[in-house]
Short mmCIF file of C-alpha atoms in Angstrom, two decimals:
data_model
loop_
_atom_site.label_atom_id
_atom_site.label_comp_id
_atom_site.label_asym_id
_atom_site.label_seq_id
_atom_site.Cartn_x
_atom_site.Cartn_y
_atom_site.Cartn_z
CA UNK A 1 57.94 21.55 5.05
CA UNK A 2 60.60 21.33 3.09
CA UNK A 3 63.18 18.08 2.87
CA UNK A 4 65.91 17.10 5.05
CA UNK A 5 68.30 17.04 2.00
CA UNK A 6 67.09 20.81 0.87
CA UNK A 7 67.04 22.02 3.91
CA UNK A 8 70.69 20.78 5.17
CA UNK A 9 72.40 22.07 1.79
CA UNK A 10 70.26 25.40 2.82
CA UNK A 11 72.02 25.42 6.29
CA UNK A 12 75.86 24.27 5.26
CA UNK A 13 75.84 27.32 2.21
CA UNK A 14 74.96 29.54 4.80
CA UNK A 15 77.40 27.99 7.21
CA UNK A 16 80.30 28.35 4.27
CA UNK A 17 79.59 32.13 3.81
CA UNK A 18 80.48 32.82 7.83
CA UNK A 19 83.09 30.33 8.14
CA UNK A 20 86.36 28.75 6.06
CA UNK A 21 84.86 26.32 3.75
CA UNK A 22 87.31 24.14 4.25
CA UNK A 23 86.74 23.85 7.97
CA UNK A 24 82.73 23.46 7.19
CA UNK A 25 84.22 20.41 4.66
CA UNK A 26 86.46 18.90 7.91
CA UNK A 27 83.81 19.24 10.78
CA UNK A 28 80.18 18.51 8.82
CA UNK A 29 81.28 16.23 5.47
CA UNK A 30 79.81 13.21 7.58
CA UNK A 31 76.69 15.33 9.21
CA UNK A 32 73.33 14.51 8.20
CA UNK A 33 69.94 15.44 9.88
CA UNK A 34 68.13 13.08 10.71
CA UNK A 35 64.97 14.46 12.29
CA UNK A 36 63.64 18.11 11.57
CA UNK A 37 60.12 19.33 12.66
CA UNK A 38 59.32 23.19 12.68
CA UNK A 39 60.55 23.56 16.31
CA UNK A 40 63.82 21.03 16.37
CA UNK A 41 66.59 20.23 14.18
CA UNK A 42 68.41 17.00 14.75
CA UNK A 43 71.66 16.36 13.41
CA UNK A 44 73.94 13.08 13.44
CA UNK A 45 77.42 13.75 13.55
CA UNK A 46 79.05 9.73 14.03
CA UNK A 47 82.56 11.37 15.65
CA UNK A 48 82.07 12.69 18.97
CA UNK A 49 85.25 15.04 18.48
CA UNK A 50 83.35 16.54 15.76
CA UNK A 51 80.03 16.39 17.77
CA UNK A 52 81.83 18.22 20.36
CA UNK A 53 83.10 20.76 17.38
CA UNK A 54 79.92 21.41 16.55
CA UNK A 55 78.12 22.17 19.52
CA UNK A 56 80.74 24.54 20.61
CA UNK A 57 81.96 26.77 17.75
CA UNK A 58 78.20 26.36 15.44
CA UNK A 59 75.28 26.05 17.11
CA UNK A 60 74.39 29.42 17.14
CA UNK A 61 75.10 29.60 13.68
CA UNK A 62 72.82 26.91 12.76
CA UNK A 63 70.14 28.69 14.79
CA UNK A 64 71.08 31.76 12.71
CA UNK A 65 70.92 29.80 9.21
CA UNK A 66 67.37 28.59 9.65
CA UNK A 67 66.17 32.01 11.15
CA UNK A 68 67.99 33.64 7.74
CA UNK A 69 67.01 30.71 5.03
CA UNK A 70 63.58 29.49 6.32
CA UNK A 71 62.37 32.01 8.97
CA UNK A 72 62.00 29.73 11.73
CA UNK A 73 63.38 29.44 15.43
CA UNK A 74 64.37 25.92 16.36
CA UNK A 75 66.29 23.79 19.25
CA UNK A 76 69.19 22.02 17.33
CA UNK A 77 70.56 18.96 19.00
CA UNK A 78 73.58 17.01 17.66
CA UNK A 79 74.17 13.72 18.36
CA UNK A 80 77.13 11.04 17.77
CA UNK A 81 77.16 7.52 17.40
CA UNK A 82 76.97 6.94 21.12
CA UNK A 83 73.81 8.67 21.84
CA UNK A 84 72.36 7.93 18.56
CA UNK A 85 70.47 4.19 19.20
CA UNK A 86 68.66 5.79 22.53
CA UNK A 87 67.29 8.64 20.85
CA UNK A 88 66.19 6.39 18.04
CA UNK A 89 64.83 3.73 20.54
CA UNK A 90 62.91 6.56 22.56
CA UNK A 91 61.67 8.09 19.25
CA UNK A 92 60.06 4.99 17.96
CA UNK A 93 58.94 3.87 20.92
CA UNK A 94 56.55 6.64 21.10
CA UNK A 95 54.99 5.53 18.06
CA UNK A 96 54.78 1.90 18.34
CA UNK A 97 51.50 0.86 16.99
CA UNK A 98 50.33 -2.98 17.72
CA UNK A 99 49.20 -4.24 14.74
CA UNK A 100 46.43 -7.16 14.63
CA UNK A 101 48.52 -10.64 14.57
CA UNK A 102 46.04 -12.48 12.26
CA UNK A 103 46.81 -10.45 9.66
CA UNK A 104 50.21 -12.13 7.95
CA UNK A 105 51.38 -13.19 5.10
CA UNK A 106 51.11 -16.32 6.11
CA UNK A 107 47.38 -16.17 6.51
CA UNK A 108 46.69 -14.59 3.28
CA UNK A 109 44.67 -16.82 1.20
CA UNK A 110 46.32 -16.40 -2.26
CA UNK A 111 44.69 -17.14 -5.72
CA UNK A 112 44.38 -15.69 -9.43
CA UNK A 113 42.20 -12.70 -7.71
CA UNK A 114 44.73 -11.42 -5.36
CA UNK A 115 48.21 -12.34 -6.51
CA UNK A 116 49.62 -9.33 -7.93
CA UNK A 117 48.14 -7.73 -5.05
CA UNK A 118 50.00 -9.80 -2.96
CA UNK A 119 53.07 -10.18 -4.79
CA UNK A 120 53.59 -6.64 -4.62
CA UNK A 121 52.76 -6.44 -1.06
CA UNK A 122 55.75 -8.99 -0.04
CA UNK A 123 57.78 -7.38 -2.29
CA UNK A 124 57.03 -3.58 -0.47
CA UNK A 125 58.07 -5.50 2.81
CA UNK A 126 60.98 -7.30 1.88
CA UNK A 127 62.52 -3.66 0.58
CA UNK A 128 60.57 -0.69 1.84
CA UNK A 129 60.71 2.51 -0.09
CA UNK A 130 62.98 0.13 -2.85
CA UNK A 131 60.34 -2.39 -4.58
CA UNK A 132 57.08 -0.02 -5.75
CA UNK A 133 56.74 3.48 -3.75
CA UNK A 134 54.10 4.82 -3.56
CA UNK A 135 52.07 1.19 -3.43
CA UNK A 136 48.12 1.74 -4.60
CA UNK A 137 46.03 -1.26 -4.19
CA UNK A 138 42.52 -0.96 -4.74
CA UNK A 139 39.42 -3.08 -5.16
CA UNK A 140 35.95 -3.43 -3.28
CA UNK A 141 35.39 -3.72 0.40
CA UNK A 142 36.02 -7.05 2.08
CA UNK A 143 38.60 -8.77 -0.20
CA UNK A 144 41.70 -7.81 1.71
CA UNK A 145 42.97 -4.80 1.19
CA UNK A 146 43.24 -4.18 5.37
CA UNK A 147 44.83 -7.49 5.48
CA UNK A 148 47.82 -6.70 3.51
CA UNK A 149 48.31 -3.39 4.72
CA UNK A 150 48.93 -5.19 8.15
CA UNK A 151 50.88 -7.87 6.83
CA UNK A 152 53.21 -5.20 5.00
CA UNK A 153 53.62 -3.42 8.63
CA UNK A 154 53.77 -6.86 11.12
CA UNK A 155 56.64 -8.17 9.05
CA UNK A 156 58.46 -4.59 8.75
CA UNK A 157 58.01 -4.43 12.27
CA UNK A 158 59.38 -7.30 12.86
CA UNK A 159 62.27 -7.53 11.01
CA UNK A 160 62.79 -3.25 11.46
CA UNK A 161 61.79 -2.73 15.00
CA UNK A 162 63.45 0.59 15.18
CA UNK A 163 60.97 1.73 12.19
CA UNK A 164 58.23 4.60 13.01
CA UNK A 165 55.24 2.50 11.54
CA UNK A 166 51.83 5.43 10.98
CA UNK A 167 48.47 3.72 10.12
CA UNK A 168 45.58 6.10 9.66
CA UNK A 169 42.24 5.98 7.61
CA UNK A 170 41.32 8.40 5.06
CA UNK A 171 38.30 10.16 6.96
CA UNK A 172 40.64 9.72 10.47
CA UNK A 173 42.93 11.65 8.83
CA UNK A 174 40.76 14.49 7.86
CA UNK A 175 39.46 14.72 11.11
CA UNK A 176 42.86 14.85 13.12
CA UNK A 177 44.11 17.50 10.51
CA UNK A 178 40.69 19.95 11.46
CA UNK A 179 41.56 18.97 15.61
CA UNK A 180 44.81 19.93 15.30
CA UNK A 181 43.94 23.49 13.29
CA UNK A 182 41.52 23.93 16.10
CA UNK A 183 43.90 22.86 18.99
CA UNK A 184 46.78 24.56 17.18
CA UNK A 185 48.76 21.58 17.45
CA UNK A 186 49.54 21.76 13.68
CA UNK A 187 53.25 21.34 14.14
CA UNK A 188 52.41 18.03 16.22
CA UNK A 189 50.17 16.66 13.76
CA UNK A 190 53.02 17.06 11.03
CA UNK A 191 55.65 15.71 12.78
CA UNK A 192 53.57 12.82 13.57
CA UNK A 193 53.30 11.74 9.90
CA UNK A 194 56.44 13.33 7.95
CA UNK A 195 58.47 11.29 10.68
CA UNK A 196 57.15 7.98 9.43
CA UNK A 197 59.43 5.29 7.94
CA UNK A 198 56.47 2.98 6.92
CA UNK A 199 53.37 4.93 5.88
CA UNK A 200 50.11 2.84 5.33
CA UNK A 201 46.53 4.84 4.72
CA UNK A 202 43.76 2.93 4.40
CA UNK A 203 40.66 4.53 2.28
CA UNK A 204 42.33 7.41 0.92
CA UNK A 205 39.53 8.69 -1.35
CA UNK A 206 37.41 10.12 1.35
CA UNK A 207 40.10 13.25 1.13
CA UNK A 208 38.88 13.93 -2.37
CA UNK A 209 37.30 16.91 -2.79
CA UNK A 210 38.32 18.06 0.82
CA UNK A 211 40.30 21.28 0.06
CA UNK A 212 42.33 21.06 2.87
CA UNK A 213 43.07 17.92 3.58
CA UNK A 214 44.49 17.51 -0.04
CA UNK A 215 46.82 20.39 0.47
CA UNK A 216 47.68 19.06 3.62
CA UNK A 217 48.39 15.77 2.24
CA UNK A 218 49.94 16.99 -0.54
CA UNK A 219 53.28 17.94 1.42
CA UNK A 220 53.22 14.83 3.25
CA UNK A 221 53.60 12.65 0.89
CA UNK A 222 56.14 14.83 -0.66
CA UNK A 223 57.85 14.84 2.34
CA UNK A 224 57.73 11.41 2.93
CA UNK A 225 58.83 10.20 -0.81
CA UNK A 226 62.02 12.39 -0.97
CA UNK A 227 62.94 10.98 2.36
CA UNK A 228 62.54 7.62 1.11
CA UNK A 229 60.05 6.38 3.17
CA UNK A 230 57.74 3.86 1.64
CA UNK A 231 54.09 5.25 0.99
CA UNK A 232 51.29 2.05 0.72
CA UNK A 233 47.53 3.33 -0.04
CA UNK A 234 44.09 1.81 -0.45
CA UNK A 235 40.98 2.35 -2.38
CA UNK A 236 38.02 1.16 -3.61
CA UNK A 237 39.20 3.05 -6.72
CA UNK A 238 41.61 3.89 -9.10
CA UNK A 239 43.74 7.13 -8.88
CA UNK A 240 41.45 8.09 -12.18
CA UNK A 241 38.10 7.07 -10.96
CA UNK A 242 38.44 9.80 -8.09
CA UNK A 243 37.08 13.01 -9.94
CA UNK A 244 37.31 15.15 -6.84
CA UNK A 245 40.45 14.18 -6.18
CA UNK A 246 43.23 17.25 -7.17
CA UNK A 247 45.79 16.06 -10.28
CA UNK A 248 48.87 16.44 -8.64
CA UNK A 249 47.54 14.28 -5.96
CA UNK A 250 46.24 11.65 -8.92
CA UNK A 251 50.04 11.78 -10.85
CA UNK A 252 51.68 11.23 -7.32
CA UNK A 253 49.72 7.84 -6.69
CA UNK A 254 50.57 6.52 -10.04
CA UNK A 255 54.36 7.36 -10.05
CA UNK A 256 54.57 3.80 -8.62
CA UNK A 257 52.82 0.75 -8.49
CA UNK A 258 48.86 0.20 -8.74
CA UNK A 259 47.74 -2.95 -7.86
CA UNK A 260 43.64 -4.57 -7.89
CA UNK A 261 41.67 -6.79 -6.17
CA UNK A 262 39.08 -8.72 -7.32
CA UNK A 263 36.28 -10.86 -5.83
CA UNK A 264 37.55 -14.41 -5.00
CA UNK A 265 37.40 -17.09 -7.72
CA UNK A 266 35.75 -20.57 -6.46
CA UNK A 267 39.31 -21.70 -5.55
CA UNK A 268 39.92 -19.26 -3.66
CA UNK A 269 36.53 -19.18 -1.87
CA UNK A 270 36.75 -22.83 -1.10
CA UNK A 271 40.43 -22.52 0.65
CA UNK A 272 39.17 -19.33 2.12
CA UNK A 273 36.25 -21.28 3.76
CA UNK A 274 38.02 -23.93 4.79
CA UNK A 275 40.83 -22.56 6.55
CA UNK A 276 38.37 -19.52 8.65
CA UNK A 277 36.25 -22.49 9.96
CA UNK A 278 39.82 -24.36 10.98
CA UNK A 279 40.81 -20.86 12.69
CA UNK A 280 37.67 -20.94 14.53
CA UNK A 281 38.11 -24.67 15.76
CA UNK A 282 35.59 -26.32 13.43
CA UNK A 283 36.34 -29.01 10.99
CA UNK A 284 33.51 -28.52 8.01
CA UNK A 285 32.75 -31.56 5.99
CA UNK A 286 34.26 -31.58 2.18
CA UNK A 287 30.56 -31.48 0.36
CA UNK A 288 29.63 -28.22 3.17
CA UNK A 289 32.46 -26.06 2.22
CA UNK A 290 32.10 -26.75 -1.64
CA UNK A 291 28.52 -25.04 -0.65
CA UNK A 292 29.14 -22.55 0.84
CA UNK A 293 32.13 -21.65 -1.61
CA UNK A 294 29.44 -21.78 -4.59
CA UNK A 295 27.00 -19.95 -2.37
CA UNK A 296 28.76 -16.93 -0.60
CA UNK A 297 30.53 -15.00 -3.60
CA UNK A 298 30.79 -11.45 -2.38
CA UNK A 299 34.11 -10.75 -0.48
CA UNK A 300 36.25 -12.38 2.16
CA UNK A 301 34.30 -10.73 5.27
CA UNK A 302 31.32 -12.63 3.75
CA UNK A 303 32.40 -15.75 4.01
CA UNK A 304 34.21 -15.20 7.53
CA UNK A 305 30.66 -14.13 8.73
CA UNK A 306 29.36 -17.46 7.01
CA UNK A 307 31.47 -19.14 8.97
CA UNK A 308 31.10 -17.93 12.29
CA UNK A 309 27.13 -18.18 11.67
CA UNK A 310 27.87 -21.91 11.12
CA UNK A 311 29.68 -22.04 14.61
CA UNK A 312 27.36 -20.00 16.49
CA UNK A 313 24.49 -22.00 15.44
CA UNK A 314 26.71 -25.45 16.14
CA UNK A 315 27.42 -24.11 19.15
CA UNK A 316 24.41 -23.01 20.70
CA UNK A 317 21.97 -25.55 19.22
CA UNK A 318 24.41 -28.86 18.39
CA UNK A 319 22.91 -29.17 14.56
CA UNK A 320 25.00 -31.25 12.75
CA UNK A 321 27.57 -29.87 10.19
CA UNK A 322 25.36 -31.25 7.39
CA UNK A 323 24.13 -29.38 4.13
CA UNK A 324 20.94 -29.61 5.13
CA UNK A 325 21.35 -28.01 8.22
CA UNK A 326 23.84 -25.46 6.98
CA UNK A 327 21.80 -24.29 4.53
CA UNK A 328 18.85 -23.52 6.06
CA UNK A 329 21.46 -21.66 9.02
CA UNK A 330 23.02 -19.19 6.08
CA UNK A 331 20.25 -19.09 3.44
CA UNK A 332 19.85 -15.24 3.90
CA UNK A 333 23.33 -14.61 3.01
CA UNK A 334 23.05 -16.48 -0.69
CA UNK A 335 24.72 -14.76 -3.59
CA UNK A 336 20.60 -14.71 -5.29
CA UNK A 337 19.53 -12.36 -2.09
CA UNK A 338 17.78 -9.10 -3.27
CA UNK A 339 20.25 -6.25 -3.40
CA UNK A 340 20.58 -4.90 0.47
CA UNK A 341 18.87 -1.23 1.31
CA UNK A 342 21.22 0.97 3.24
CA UNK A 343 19.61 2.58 6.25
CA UNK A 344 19.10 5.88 6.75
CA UNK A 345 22.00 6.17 9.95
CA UNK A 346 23.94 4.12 7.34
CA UNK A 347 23.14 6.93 4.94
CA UNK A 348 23.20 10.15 6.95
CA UNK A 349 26.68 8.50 8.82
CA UNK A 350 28.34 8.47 4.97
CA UNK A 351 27.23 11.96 4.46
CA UNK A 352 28.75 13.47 7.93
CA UNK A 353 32.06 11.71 6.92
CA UNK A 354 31.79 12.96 3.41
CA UNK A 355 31.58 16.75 4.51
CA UNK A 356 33.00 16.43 7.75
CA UNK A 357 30.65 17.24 10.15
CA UNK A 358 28.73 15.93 13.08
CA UNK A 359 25.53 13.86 12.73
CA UNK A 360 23.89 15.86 15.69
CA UNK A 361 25.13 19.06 13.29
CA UNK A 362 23.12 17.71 10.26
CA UNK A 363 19.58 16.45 12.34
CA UNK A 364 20.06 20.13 14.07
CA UNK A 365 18.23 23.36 12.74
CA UNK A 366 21.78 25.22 11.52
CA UNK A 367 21.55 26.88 8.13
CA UNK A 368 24.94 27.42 7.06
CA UNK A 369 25.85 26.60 3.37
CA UNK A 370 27.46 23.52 4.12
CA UNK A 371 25.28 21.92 6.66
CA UNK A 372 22.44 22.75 4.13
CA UNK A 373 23.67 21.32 1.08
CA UNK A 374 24.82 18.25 3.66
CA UNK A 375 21.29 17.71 4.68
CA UNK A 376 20.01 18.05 1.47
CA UNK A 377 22.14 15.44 0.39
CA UNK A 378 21.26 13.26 2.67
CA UNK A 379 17.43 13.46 2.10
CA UNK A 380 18.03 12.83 -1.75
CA UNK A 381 19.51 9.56 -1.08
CA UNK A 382 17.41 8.49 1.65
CA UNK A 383 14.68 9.00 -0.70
CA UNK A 384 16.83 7.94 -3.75
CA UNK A 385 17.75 4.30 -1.94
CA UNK A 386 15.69 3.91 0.64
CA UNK A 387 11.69 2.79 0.59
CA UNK A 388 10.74 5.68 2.83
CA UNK A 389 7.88 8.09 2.26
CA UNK A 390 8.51 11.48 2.93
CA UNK A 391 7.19 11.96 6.30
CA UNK A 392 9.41 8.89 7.27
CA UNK A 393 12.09 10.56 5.98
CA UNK A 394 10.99 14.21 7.62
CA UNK A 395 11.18 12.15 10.55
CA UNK A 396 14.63 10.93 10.73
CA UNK A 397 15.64 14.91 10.47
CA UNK A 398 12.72 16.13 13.16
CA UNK A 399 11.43 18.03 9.82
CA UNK A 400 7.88 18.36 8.45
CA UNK A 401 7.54 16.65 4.92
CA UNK A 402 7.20 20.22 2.72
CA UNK A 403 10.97 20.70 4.11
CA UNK A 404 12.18 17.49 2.84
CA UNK A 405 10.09 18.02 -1.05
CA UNK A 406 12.02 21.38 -0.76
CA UNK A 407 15.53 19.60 -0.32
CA UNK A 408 14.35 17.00 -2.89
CA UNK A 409 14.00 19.79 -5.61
CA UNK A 410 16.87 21.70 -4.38
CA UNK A 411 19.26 18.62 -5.40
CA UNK A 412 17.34 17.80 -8.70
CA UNK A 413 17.79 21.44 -9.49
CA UNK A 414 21.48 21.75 -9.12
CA UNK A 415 22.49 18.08 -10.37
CA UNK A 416 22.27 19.10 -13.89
CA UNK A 417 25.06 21.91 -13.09
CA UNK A 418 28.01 19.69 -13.70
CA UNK A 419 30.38 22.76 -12.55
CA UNK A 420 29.16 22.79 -9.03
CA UNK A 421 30.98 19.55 -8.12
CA UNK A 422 26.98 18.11 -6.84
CA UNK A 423 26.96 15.13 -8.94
CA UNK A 424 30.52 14.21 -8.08
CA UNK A 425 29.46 14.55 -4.46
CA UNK A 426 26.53 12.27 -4.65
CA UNK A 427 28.35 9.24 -7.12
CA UNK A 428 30.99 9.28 -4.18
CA UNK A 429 29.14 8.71 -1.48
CA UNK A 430 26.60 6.42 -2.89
CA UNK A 431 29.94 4.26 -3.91
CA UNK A 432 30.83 4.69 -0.10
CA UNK A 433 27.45 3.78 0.98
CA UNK A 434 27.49 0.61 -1.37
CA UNK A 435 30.52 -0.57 0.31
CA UNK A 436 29.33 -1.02 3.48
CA UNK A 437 26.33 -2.89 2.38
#
């Protein structure tokens, strides 16, 4: 899809060619479109003389200018400045999207770890598509990535509450694209995101390597940036890290701003701690959250969980908010715990999302290229980073154990091939597997 601009410069050459320039220049020098999807063209024309103009003497030459210039049949409405604010409150109320409340500014715990982060992310809201567009913050699950996403939207939506606000995950996204080629609703699914003001994706590397998806997101994001509609992305990644991820794609994330976050320093832990117990109505003793702020290093969701351990445990058995006590509630989540196993549903689940298919697909008996190399995958890594034997893992697939040896070699065959895109395939999604652990 091309533009608004391109497309409306398209239209009025055409327009001058069957018409007096000069009266194109009198009745359409203040025209502008402001919506255009493949089946409706939407233009703003503030006098309603002119409107009038329009509708009466070249609508059917509008029609005729996008059937000549772009081969496609659409409805054109026109509107003026006194219909304009209830098609633009009907519009965006369609899309409304209620964003979690907890997640502010505000409540952002800020520190040496996070502040350019942050200070990017106020800066994005205070003047969308203006500060840093595209926005690409990345860093390792749990430290707040989500969060600032939703604080960028809540306060945008608060302060723009006419704006078309579109939050979607990087897998989600994959998955409506392939409904909406099945459904044939491709048109919908386009004008769904090209129509954004605010754009927000979380997890944007699981489209790497997915053909279609890329292309797919390819024009909307070109879409969206010569509109001028601010773009904000996450990942546990750089743009660079993502090898399957197509170049143009790669140069488009870093034409703006790329931001990290990194674990929480002591500080940071510390406030962190103390103001998640004060959220959940308990008052922690100085010398308990200096503990559990050396203890629990990981990542913000850590030391929420911590927290809420702490209450549950105060809650259901009165122990007193002591050290003692606390540590002996939270001592399997120390930072000197053995490095967690992933499961194997943790591990098939990240291989389904990876290659897009269904788990009951990749247990089932189908033999098709991709559901092969899929299943093959996933028996490498169960066996890779799991403790299973083989017949455990033969299990898990309703396999014998000769079929699971047979995928094992299969994989350690082709990984040395470093054309055939394998050992890309596996380093992502043991990275996506590690961050969920």
């Amino acid at each position: 899809m091309y533009s608004n601009a391109y497309v409306w410069s398209r239209v009025l050459s055409y327009l001058e060619q069957h018409s007096p320039a000069i009266a194109i220049a009198s009745y359409f020098d203040d025209a502008e479109v402001i919506e255009l999807t493949e089946s409706k063209l939407v233009i703003y024309s503030p006098s309603p003389f002119r409107k009038d103009v329009i509708v009466k003497r070249y609508i059917d030459q509008i029609r005729e200018a996008m059937r000549d210039q772009f081969q496609t049949e659409v409805e054109v409405v026109v509107l003026d400045e006194t219909e304009l604010p209830q098609y633009s409150k009907n519009k965006k109320n369609r899309n409304f999207v209620e964003f979690n409340s907890q997640y502010t500014f505000d409540k952002f715990v800020v520190g040496s770890s996070n502040q350019h982060a942050f200070s990017a992310a106020r800066a994005v809201a205070d003047n969308p598509a203006d500060a840093y567009n595209p926005l690409f913050i990345y860093g390792e699950s749990g430290l707040g990535k989500t969060h600032l996403l939703y604080a960028i939207a809540n306060q945008i939506q608060r302060e723009h509450p006419d704006y078309n606000i579109v939050y979607i995950k990087g897998d989600q996204f994959t998955n409506e694209l392939i409904d909406a080629v099945r459904s044939g609703k491709n048109f919908e699914f386009r004008d769904k995101y090209r129509n954004a003001d605010l754009f927000l994706m979380d997890d944007i590397q699981f489209i790497a390597g997915k053909d279609a998806t890329q292309e797919e997101f390819f024009h909307t994001f070109n879409s969206l940036y010569e509109n001028k509609r601010q773009i904000v992305l996450t990942s546990d990644r750089v743009p660079g890290d993502m090898v399957r991820l197509e170049d143009r794609l790669r140069t488009r994330f870093e034409w703006g701003l790329i931001v990290d976050v990194q674990p929480p320093d002591y500080e940071t832990r510390f406030i962190i701690t103390r103001e998640k117990a004060l959220e959940l109505g308990i008052e922690l003793p100085q010398d308990v959250v200096d503990y559990i702020a050396e203890n629990i290093t990981n990542n913000v969701r850590q030391i929420e969980g911590t927290v809420k351990k702490i209450k549950a445990y105060h809650d259901l058995t009165g122990m007193p908010l002591d050290i003692t006590n606390v540590s002996r509630a939270i001592k399997d989540m120390y930072k000197g715990k053995t490095q967690a196993i992933p499961t194997p549903d943790l591990i098939i689940s990240e291989v389904c999302r990876f290659y897009s298919i269904d788990e009951s697909t990749l247990r089932s008996t189908l033999k098709n290229k991709g559901t092969a190399e899929a299943r093959q995958v996933a028996m490498y890594l169960i066996r890779k980073l799991t403790n299973l034997s083989l017949p455990d893992i033969a299990k898990e697939f309703g396999k014998n154990h000769t079929t699971v040896l047979y995928a094992l070699k299969k994989v350690e065959q082709e990984l040395p091939n470093s054309s055939n895109g394998l050992q890309d395939n596996i380093r992502d999604i043991t990275s996506n597997i590690n961050s969920r652990l």
